[in-house]
JSON list of C-alpha atoms in Angstrom, two decimals:
[
{"chain": "A", "resi": 20, "resn": "MET", "atom": "CA", "xyz": [0.00, 0.00, 0.00]},
{"chain": "A", "resi": 21, "resn": "LEU", "atom": "CA", "xyz": [2.85, 2.41, 0.78]},
{"chain": "A", "resi": 22, "resn": "HIS", "atom": "CA", "xyz": [4.27, 1.98, -2.72]},
{"chain": "A", "resi": 23, "resn": "ALA", "atom": "CA", "xyz": [0.92, 2.83, -4.33]},
{"chain": "A", "resi": 24, "resn": "ARG", "atom": "CA", "xyz": [0.52, 5.93, -2.16]},
{"chain": "A", "resi": 25, "resn": "LEU", "atom": "CA", "xyz": [4.05, 7.08, -3.03]},
{"chain": "A", "resi": 26, "resn": "LYS", "atom": "CA", "xyz": [3.24, 6.84, -6.72]},
{"chain": "A", "resi": 27, "resn": "SER", "atom": "CA", "xyz": [-0.16, 8.54, -6.45]},
{"chain": "A", "resi": 28, "resn": "ALA", "atom": "CA", "xyz": [1.30, 11.37, -4.33]},
{"chain": "A", "resi": 29, "resn": "ARG", "atom": "CA", "xyz": [4.05, 11.92, -6.92]},
{"chain": "A", "resi": 30, "resn": "ILE", "atom": "CA", "xyz": [1.55, 11.95, -9.77]},
{"chain": "A", "resi": 31, "resn": "ALA", "atom": "CA", "xyz": [-0.74, 14.32, -7.84]},
{"chain": "A", "resi": 32, "resn": "ARG", "atom": "CA", "xyz": [2.16, 16.79, -7.64]},
{"chain": "A", "resi": 33, "resn": "ASP", "atom": "CA", "xyz": [2.78, 16.31, -11.38]},
{"chain": "A", "resi": 34, "resn": "LEU", "atom": "CA", "xyz": [6.34, 15.11, -10.82]},
{"chain": "A", "resi": 35, "resn": "SER", "atom": "CA", "xyz": [8.27, 12.51, -12.78]},
{"chain": "A", "resi": 36, "resn": "GLN", "atom": "CA", "xyz": [10.36, 9.86, -11.08]},
{"chain": "A", "resi": 37, "resn": "ALA", "atom": "CA", "xyz": [13.43, 11.60, -12.48]},
{"chain": "A", "resi": 38, "resn": "GLN", "atom": "CA", "xyz": [12.39, 14.92, -10.89]},
{"chain": "A", "resi": 39, "resn": "VAL", "atom": "CA", "xyz": [11.87, 13.22, -7.52]},
{"chain": "A", "resi": 40, "resn": "ALA", "atom": "CA", "xyz": [15.24, 11.50, -7.84]},
{"chain": "A", "resi": 41, "resn": "THR", "atom": "CA", "xyz": [16.98, 14.80, -8.59]},
{"chain": "A", "resi": 42, "resn": "ALA", "atom": "CA", "xyz": [15.21, 16.66, -5.77]},
{"chain": "A", "resi": 43, "resn": "LEU", "atom": "CA", "xyz": [16.15, 14.02, -3.18]},
{"chain": "A", "resi": 44, "resn": "ASP", "atom": "CA", "xyz": [19.55, 13.02, -4.58]},
{"chain": "A", "resi": 45, "resn": "LEU", "atom": "CA", "xyz": [18.42, 9.48, -5.45]},
{"chain": "A", "resi": 46, "resn": "SER", "atom": "CA", "xyz": [18.58, 7.44, -8.61]},
{"chain": "A", "resi": 47, "resn": "GLN", "atom": "CA", "xyz": [15.47, 7.21, -10.77]},
{"chain": "A", "resi": 48, "resn": "GLY", "atom": "CA", "xyz": [15.75, 3.42, -10.49]},
{"chain": "A", "resi": 49, "resn": "PHE", "atom": "CA", "xyz": [15.53, 3.62, -6.70]},
{"chain": "A", "resi": 50, "resn": "VAL", "atom": "CA", "xyz": [12.42, 5.81, -6.91]},
{"chain": "A", "resi": 51, "resn": "SER", "atom": "CA", "xyz": [10.93, 3.24, -9.28]},
{"chain": "A", "resi": 52, "resn": "LYS", "atom": "CA", "xyz": [11.70, 0.45, -6.79]},
{"chain": "A", "resi": 53, "resn": "LEU", "atom": "CA", "xyz": [10.04, 2.44, -3.99]},
{"chain": "A", "resi": 54, "resn": "GLU", "atom": "CA", "xyz": [6.91, 2.82, -6.10]},
{"chain": "A", "resi": 55, "resn": "SER", "atom": "CA", "xyz": [6.83, -0.85, -7.10]},
{"chain": "A", "resi": 56, "resn": "GLY", "atom": "CA", "xyz": [7.28, -2.03, -3.52]},
{"chain": "A", "resi": 57, "resn": "ASP", "atom": "CA", "xyz": [10.70, -3.60, -4.16]},
{"chain": "A", "resi": 58, "resn": "LYS", "atom": "CA", "xyz": [12.31, -1.15, -1.71]},
{"chain": "A", "resi": 59, "resn": "THR", "atom": "CA", "xyz": [11.04, 0.46, 1.50]},
{"chain": "A", "resi": 60, "resn": "PRO", "atom": "CA", "xyz": [12.04, 4.02, 2.38]},
{"chain": "A", "resi": 61, "resn": "SER", "atom": "CA", "xyz": [13.81, 4.83, 5.62]},
{"chain": "A", "resi": 62, "resn": "VAL", "atom": "CA", "xyz": [12.01, 7.05, 8.12]},
{"chain": "A", "resi": 63, "resn": "GLU", "atom": "CA", "xyz": [14.18, 9.96, 7.00]},
{"chain": "A", "resi": 64, "resn": "LEU", "atom": "CA", "xyz": [13.42, 9.38, 3.32]},
{"chain": "A", "resi": 65, "resn": "LEU", "atom": "CA", "xyz": [9.70, 8.98, 4.03]},
{"chain": "A", "resi": 66, "resn": "GLN", "atom": "CA", "xyz": [9.76, 12.38, 5.75]},
{"chain": "A", "resi": 67, "resn": "LYS", "atom": "CA", "xyz": [11.54, 13.94, 2.75]},
{"chain": "A", "resi": 68, "resn": "LEU", "atom": "CA", "xyz": [9.07, 12.37, 0.32]},
{"chain": "A", "resi": 69, "resn": "ALA", "atom": "CA", "xyz": [6.12, 13.62, 2.37]},
{"chain": "A", "resi": 70, "resn": "LYS", "atom": "CA", "xyz": [7.57, 17.14, 2.37]},
{"chain": "A", "resi": 71, "resn": "LEU", "atom": "CA", "xyz": [8.23, 17.05, -1.37]},
{"chain": "A", "resi": 72, "resn": "TYR", "atom": "CA", "xyz": [4.73, 15.73, -2.09]},
{"chain": "A", "resi": 73, "resn": "GLU", "atom": "CA", "xyz": [3.16, 18.15, 0.43]},
{"chain": "A", "resi": 74, "resn": "VAL", "atom": "CA", "xyz": [1.42, 15.37, 2.36]},
{"chain": "A", "resi": 75, "resn": "THR", "atom": "CA", "xyz": [1.92, 13.87, 5.81]},
{"chain": "A", "resi": 76, "resn": "GLU", "atom": "CA", "xyz": [3.89, 10.72, 6.49]},
{"chain": "A", "resi": 77, "resn": "SER", "atom": "CA", "xyz": [0.70, 9.16, 7.82]},
{"chain": "A", "resi": 78, "resn": "HIS", "atom": "CA", "xyz": [-1.00, 9.83, 4.48]},
{"chain": "A", "resi": 79, "resn": "LEU", "atom": "CA", "xyz": [1.77, 7.94, 2.69]},
{"chain": "A", "resi": 80, "resn": "LEU", "atom": "CA", "xyz": [1.52, 5.11, 5.20]},
{"chain": "A", "resi": 81, "resn": "GLY", "atom": "CA", "xyz": [-2.23, 4.98, 4.67]},
{"chain": "A", "resi": 82, "resn": "SER", "atom": "CA", "xyz": [-3.21, 5.83, 8.22]},
{"chain": "A", "resi": 83, "resn": "THR", "atom": "CA", "xyz": [-3.46, 8.52, 10.80]},
{"chain": "A", "resi": 84, "resn": "ILE", "atom": "CA", "xyz": [-2.45, 7.76, 14.34]},
{"chain": "A", "resi": 85, "resn": "GLU", "atom": "CA", "xyz": [-4.31, 8.93, 17.45]},
{"chain": "A", "resi": 86, "resn": "GLY", "atom": "CA", "xyz": [-2.36, 11.70, 19.09]},
{"chain": "A", "resi": 87, "resn": "SER", "atom": "CA", "xyz": [-0.64, 12.73, 15.88]},
{"chain": "A", "resi": 88, "resn": "GLY", "atom": "CA", "xyz": [-3.07, 15.53, 15.12]},
{"chain": "A", "resi": 89, "resn": "ASP", "atom": "CA", "xyz": [-5.43, 16.25, 12.29]},
{"chain": "A", "resi": 90, "resn": "GLU", "atom": "CA", "xyz": [-3.98, 15.32, 8.93]},
{"chain": "A", "resi": 91, "resn": "SER", "atom": "CA", "xyz": [-5.67, 18.27, 7.23]},
{"chain": "A", "resi": 92, "resn": "SER", "atom": "CA", "xyz": [-3.74, 20.66, 9.48]},
{"chain": "A", "resi": 93, "resn": "GLY", "atom": "CA", "xyz": [-0.43, 19.26, 8.23]},
{"chain": "A", "resi": 94, "resn": "SER", "atom": "CA", "xyz": [0.41, 17.55, 11.52]},
{"chain": "A", "resi": 95, "resn": "LYS", "atom": "CA", "xyz": [3.10, 14.92, 11.36]},
{"chain": "A", "resi": 96, "resn": "THR", "atom": "CA", "xyz": [2.91, 11.33, 12.45]},
{"chain": "A", "resi": 97, "resn": "PRO", "atom": "CA", "xyz": [5.47, 10.76, 15.21]},
{"chain": "A", "resi": 98, "resn": "ALA", "atom": "CA", "xyz": [8.72, 9.42, 13.76]},
{"chain": "A", "resi": 99, "resn": "GLU", "atom": "CA", "xyz": [8.63, 6.56, 16.25]},
{"chain": "A", "resi": 100, "resn": "ILE", "atom": "CA", "xyz": [5.35, 5.27, 14.82]},
{"chain": "A", "resi": 101, "resn": "ILE", "atom": "CA", "xyz": [6.66, 5.59, 11.29]},
{"chain": "A", "resi": 102, "resn": "ALA", "atom": "CA", "xyz": [9.76, 3.62, 12.27]},
{"chain": "A", "resi": 103, "resn": "LEU", "atom": "CA", "xyz": [7.60, 0.90, 13.84]},
{"chain": "A", "resi": 104, "resn": "LEU", "atom": "CA", "xyz": [5.44, 0.60, 10.73]},
{"chain": "A", "resi": 105, "resn": "LEU", "atom": "CA", "xyz": [8.39, 0.59, 8.33]},
{"chain": "A", "resi": 106, "resn": "ASP", "atom": "CA", "xyz": [10.22, -2.15, 10.24]},
{"chain": "A", "resi": 107, "resn": "PRO", "atom": "CA", "xyz": [10.76, -4.99, 7.73]},
{"chain": "A", "resi": 108, "resn": "ASN", "atom": "CA", "xyz": [10.33, -7.48, 10.58]},
{"chain": "A", "resi": 109, "resn": "LEU", "atom": "CA", "xyz": [6.85, -6.20, 11.44]},
{"chain": "A", "resi": 110, "resn": "PRO", "atom": "CA", "xyz": [4.47, -9.18, 11.45]},
{"chain": "A", "resi": 111, "resn": "SER", "atom": "CA", "xyz": [2.20, -9.29, 8.41]},
{"chain": "A", "resi": 112, "resn": "GLY", "atom": "CA", "xyz": [-0.98, -9.17, 10.52]},
{"chain": "A", "resi": 113, "resn": "LEU", "atom": "CA", "xyz": [0.16, -6.01, 12.26]},
{"chain": "A", "resi": 114, "resn": "ARG", "atom": "CA", "xyz": [1.23, -4.48, 8.93]},
{"chain": "A", "resi": 115, "resn": "ALA", "atom": "CA", "xyz": [-2.22, -5.32, 7.51]},
{"chain": "A", "resi": 116, "resn": "LEU", "atom": "CA", "xyz": [-3.79, -3.54, 10.48]},
{"chain": "A", "resi": 117, "resn": "ALA", "atom": "CA", "xyz": [-1.59, -0.48, 9.98]},
{"chain": "A", "resi": 118, "resn": "GLU", "atom": "CA", "xyz": [-2.40, -0.32, 6.26]},
{"chain": "A", "resi": 119, "resn": "ASP", "atom": "CA", "xyz": [-6.16, -0.81, 6.67]},
{"chain": "A", "resi": 120, "resn": "PRO", "atom": "CA", "xyz": [-8.00, 2.31, 5.48]},
{"chain": "A", "resi": 121, "resn": "THR", "atom": "CA", "xyz": [-10.46, 2.02, 8.39]},
{"chain": "A", "resi": 122, "resn": "ILE", "atom": "CA", "xyz": [-7.69, 2.25, 11.01]},
{"chain": "A", "resi": 123, "resn": "ASN", "atom": "CA", "xyz": [-8.76, 5.73, 12.07]},
{"chain": "A", "resi": 124, "resn": "ALA", "atom": "CA", "xyz": [-11.85, 4.29, 13.74]},
{"chain": "A", "resi": 125, "resn": "LEU", "atom": "CA", "xyz": [-9.63, 2.37, 16.18]},
{"chain": "A", "resi": 126, "resn": "LYS", "atom": "CA", "xyz": [-7.74, 5.51, 17.29]},
{"chain": "A", "resi": 127, "resn": "ILE", "atom": "CA", "xyz": [-4.61, 3.55, 18.19]},
{"chain": "A", "resi": 128, "resn": "THR", "atom": "CA", "xyz": [-2.31, 5.54, 20.48]},
{"chain": "A", "resi": 129, "resn": "LEU", "atom": "CA", "xyz": [1.48, 5.57, 20.37]},
{"chain": "A", "resi": 130, "resn": "GLN", "atom": "CA", "xyz": [1.55, 3.53, 23.60]},
{"chain": "A", "resi": 131, "resn": "GLU", "atom": "CA", "xyz": [-0.78, 0.93, 22.06]},
{"chain": "A", "resi": 132, "resn": "TRP", "atom": "CA", "xyz": [1.36, 0.70, 18.90]},
{"chain": "A", "resi": 133, "resn": "ARG", "atom": "CA", "xyz": [4.41, 0.12, 21.08]},
{"chain": "A", "resi": 134, "resn": "MET", "atom": "CA", "xyz": [2.61, -2.65, 22.96]},
{"chain": "A", "resi": 135, "resn": "LEU", "atom": "CA", "xyz": [1.33, -4.33, 19.81]},
{"chain": "A", "resi": 136, "resn": "CYS", "atom": "CA", "xyz": [4.81, -4.25, 18.26]},
{"chain": "A", "resi": 137, "resn": "SER", "atom": "CA", "xyz": [6.47, -5.63, 21.38]},
{"chain": "A", "resi": 138, "resn": "ILE", "atom": "CA", "xyz": [4.34, -8.75, 21.75]},
{"chain": "A", "resi": 139, "resn": "ALA", "atom": "CA", "xyz": [6.20, -11.94, 20.82]},
{"chain": "A", "resi": 140, "resn": "LEU", "atom": "CA", "xyz": [3.73, -14.53, 19.59]},
{"chain": "A", "resi": 141, "resn": "PRO", "atom": "CA", "xyz": [4.37, -18.24, 19.03]},
{"chain": "A", "resi": 142, "resn": "ARG", "atom": "CA", "xyz": [2.82, -18.04, 15.55]},
{"chain": "A", "resi": 143, "resn": "GLU", "atom": "CA", "xyz": [1.75, -15.50, 12.96]},
{"chain": "A", "resi": 144, "resn": "ILE", "atom": "CA", "xyz": [-1.68, -13.96, 13.52]},
{"chain": "A", "resi": 145, "resn": "ASP", "atom": "CA", "xyz": [-3.82, -11.94, 11.15]},
{"chain": "A", "resi": 146, "resn": "LYS", "atom": "CA", "xyz": [-5.20, -8.41, 11.37]},
{"chain": "A", "resi": 147, "resn": "ALA", "atom": "CA", "xyz": [-8.30, -9.57, 13.26]},
{"chain": "A", "resi": 148, "resn": "GLY", "atom": "CA", "xyz": [-6.05, -11.21, 15.85]},
{"chain": "A", "resi": 149, "resn": "TYR", "atom": "CA", "xyz": [-4.21, -7.93, 16.43]},
{"chain": "A", "resi": 150, "resn": "ILE", "atom": "CA", "xyz": [-7.53, -6.13, 16.83]},
{"chain": "A", "resi": 151, "resn": "GLN", "atom": "CA", "xyz": [-8.50, -8.67, 19.49]},
{"chain": "A", "resi": 152, "resn": "ILE", "atom": "CA", "xyz": [-5.16, -8.09, 21.25]},
{"chain": "A", "resi": 153, "resn": "LEU", "atom": "CA", "xyz": [-5.69, -4.32, 21.05]},
{"chain": "A", "resi": 154, "resn": "LEU", "atom": "CA", "xyz": [-9.14, -4.66, 22.61]},
{"chain": "A", "resi": 155, "resn": "ALA", "atom": "CA", "xyz": [-7.71, -6.90, 25.34]},
{"chain": "A", "resi": 156, "resn": "ILE", "atom": "CA", "xyz": [-5.00, -4.30, 26.08]},
{"chain": "A", "resi": 157, "resn": "ARG", "atom": "CA", "xyz": [-7.64, -1.61, 26.31]},
{"chain": "A", "resi": 158, "resn": "GLY", "atom": "CA", "xyz": [-9.78, -3.79, 28.56]},
{"chain": "A", "resi": 159, "resn": "VAL", "atom": "CA", "xyz": [-6.90, -4.50, 30.94]},
{"chain": "A", "resi": 160, "resn": "LEU", "atom": "CA", "xyz": [-5.70, -0.88, 31.00]},
{"chain": "A", "resi": 161, "resn": "GLY", "atom": "CA", "xyz": [-9.20, 0.53, 31.15]},
{"chain": "A", "resi": 162, "resn": "SER", "atom": "CA", "xyz": [-8.72, 2.72, 28.10]}
]
């Protein structure tokens, strides 16, 4: 999903891959790999891309995070959350949750993201499993 949002944000700004590459001191091939999903940007590069495309990092990630402010006001997603979501070792179920367009309804806080990312599970679980864990965390913490 990130790769598709990178491409659509670039196109919305009427920029070519070559122009993006020049502006950010990258190769056009690397920009192409970002947009095809073959490469994942670092947190720093994601921030630069968001600035160039005049969108928030959370927009590129496909979510807004509770506590990060209103996306329309230009607020930024905390770098820590971006780093968590860009981690290549992030379990696929948690990544699916983060990329779900309905994530805003859950209003996941930074503390909850940290907890979800820190749980070591004996097997892979899907997005629904992470929602159940989130609800259990909220139940235990009374949030």
